[in-house]
Coordinates of C-alpha atoms in Angstrom, one line a residue:
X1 CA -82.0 29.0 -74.8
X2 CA -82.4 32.7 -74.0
X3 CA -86.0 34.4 -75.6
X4 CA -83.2 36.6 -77.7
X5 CA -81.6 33.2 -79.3
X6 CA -85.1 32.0 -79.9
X7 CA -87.0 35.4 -81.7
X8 CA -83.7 35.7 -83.4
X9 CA -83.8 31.8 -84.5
X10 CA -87.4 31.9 -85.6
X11 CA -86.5 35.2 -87.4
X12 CA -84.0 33.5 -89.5
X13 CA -86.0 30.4 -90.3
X14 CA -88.9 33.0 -91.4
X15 CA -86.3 35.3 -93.8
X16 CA -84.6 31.5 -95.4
X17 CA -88.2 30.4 -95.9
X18 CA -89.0 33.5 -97.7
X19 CA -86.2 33.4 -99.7
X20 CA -86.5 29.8 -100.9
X21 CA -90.4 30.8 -101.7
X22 CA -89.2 33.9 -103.5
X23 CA -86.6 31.3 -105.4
X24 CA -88.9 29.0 -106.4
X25 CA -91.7 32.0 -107.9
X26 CA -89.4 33.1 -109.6
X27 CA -88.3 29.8 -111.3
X28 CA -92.0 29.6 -111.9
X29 CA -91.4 32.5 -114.5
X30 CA -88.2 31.7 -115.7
X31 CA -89.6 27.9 -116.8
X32 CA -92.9 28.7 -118.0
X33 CA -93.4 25.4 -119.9
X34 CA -92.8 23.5 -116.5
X35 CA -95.2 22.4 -114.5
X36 CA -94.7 23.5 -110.5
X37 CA -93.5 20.0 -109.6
X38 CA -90.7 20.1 -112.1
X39 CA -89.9 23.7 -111.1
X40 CA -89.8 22.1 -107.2
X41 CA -88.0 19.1 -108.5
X42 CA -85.3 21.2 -110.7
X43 CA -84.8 23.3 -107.7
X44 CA -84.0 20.4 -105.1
X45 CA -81.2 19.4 -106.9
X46 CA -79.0 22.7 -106.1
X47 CA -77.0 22.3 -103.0
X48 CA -77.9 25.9 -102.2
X49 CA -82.0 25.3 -101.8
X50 CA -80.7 21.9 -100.0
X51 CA -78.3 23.7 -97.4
X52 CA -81.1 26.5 -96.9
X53 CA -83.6 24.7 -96.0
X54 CA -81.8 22.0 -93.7
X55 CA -81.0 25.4 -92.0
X56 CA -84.4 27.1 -91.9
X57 CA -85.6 23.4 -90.7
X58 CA -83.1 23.4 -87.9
X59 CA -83.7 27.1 -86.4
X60 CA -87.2 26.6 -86.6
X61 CA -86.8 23.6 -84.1
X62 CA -84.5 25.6 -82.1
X63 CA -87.0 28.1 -81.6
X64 CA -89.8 26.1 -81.0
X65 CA -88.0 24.0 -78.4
X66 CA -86.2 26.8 -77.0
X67 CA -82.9 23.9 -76.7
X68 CA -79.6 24.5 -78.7
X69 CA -78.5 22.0 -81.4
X70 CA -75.1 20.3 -80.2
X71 CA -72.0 22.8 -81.1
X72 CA -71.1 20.2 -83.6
X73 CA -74.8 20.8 -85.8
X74 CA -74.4 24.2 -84.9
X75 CA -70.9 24.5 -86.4
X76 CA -71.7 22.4 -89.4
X77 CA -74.9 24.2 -90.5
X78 CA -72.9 27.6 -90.2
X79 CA -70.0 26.2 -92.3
X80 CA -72.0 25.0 -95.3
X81 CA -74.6 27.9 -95.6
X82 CA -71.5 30.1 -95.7
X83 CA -70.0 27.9 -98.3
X84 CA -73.0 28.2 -100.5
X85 CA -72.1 32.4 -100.2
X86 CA -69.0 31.8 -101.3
X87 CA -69.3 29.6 -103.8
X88 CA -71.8 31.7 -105.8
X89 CA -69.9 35.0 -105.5
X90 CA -67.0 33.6 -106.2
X91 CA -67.6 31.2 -109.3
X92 CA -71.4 31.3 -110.3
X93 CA -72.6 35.1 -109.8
X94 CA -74.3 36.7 -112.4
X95 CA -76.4 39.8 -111.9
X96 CA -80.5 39.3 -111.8
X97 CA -83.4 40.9 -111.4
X98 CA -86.8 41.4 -110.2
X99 CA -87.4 38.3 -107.9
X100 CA -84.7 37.2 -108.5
X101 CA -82.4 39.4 -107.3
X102 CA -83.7 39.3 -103.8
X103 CA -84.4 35.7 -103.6
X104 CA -80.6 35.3 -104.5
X105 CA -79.5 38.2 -102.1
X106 CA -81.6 36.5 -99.1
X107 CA -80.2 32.6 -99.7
X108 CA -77.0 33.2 -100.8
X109 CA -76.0 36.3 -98.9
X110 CA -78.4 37.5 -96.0
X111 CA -78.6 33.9 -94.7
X112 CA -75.1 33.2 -94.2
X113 CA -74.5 36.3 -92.8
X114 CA -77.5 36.1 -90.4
X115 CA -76.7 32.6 -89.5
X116 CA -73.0 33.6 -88.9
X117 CA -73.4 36.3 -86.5
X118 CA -76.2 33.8 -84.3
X119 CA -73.4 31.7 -83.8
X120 CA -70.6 33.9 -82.8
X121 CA -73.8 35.6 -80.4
X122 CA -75.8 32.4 -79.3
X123 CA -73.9 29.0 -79.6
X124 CA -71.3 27.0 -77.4
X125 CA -68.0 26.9 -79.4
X126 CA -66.8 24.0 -77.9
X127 CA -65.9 22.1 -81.5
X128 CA -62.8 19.6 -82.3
X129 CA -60.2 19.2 -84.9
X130 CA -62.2 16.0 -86.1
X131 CA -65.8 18.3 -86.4
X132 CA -64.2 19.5 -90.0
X133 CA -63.4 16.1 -91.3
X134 CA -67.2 14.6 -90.3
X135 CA -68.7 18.5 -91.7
X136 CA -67.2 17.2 -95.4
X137 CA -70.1 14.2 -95.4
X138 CA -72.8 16.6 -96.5
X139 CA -70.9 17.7 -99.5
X140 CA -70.0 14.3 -100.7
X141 CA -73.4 13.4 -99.9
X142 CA -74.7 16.0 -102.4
X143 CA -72.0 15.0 -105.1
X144 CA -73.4 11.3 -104.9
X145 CA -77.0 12.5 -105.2
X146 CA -76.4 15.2 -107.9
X147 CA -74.4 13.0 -110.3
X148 CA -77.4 10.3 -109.3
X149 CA -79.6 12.8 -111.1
X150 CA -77.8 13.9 -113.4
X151 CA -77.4 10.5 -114.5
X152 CA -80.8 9.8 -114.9
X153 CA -81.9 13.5 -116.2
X154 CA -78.7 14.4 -118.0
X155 CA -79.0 17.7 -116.6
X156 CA -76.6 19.1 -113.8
X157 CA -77.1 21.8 -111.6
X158 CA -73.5 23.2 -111.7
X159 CA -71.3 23.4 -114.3
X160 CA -68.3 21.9 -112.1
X161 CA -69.9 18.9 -111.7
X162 CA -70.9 18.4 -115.0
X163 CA -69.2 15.2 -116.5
X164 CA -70.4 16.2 -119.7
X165 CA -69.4 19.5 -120.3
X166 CA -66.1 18.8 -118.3
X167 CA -65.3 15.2 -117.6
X168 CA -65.2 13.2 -115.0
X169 CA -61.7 14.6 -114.6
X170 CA -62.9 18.1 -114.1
X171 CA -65.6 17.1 -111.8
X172 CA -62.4 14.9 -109.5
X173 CA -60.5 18.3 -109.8
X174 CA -63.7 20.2 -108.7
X175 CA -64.7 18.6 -106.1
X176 CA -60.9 18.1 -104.8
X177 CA -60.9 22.1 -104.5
X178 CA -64.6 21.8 -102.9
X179 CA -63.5 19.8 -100.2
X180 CA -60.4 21.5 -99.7
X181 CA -62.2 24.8 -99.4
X182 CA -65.1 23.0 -97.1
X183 CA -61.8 21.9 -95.0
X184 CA -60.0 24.7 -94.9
X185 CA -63.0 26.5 -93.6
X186 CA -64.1 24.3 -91.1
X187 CA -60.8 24.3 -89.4
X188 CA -60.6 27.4 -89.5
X189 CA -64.3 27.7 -87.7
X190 CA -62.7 24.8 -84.9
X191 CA -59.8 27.6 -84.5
X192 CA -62.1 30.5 -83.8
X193 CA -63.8 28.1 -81.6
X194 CA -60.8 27.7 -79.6
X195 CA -59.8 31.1 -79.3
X196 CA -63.3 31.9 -78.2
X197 CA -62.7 29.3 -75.0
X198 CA -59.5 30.4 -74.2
X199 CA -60.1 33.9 -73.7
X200 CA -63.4 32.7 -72.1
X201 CA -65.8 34.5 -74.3
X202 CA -69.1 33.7 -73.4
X203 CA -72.2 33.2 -75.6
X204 CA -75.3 35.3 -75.2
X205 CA -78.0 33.9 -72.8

């Protein structure tokens, strides 16, 4: 890994890290009557502070290391982080303020953005059909895990999943356009991928 693909992953972990801080302060003042480990806890059930910080986690590494993540890892972590953009602007935005506001700019906009253009710049596209079938295994991981605590909390952290506000019925049909969307998406990264290779564009060293 070039010392560009390194400062530029380190920068991204830095701006993620600072946005999932900035998230969670300002949860602090939205729940005042919670303690900070049930702020902490309330947050890690979002897939969006999840995704975020498997990212920040991962570029971190790569920058330390100075090695690439495999072009499947690479792929996958761009794929979701952009999924939690458009997710959120397209069925949960609502306008915010104060910390707020840039916390949610930074994790659901800046970072998928930022991640994006590293890996058109820095990584090997050399991903297969198959790498957007295995990418959906995150996603249904999180379903399990979110209606696990929901289960136990009876609270939900989207209203798509919600059993009880929409039934188990409307969280199959949700999660049926999830995956289609996650799919859809991915195979449409594996194509780009492709392209890239057979015009012979090469990454940035």
């Amino acid at each position: 890994m070039g010392p560009w693909a390194r400062r530029h992953a380190a920068a991204i972990s830095a701006l993620i890290l600072v946005g999932l801080f900035l998230n969670y302060v300002s949860a602090l003042e939205v729940y005042p009557d919670k303690s900070p480990g049930e702020v902490l806890w309330r947050l890690l059930g979002f897939f969006t502070n999840l995704t975020n910080g498997i990212v920040a986690w991962c570029f971190a590494a790569m920058a330390l290391r100075g090695r690439f993540l495999e072009p499947f890892w690479m792929g996958a972590l761009t794929l979701w982080v952009c999924i939690v953009g458009g997710v959120y602007y397209g069925v949960l935005f609502q306008p915010l303020e104060g910390l707020s506001w840039y916390a949610d700019l930074t994790i659901h906009a800046i970072a998928p953005l930022a991640v994006t253009l590293w890996w058109i710049a820095y990584a090997e596209k050399r991903l297969s059909w198959h790498d957007a079938v295995v990418w959906l295994l995150w996603p249904l991981l999180y379903l399990g895990y979110a209606l696990g605590r929901g289960a136990l909390t009876g609270a939900y952290p989207y209203p798509f999943i919600d059993p009880l506000q929409i039934g188990w019925g409307g969280v199959a049909v949700w999660f049926a356009l999830l995956a289609c969307l996650f799919l859809t998406a991915g195979l449409a990264m594996v194509a780009l991928s492709m392209v890239a290779q057979a015009l012979g564009l090469r990454r940035i060293s």
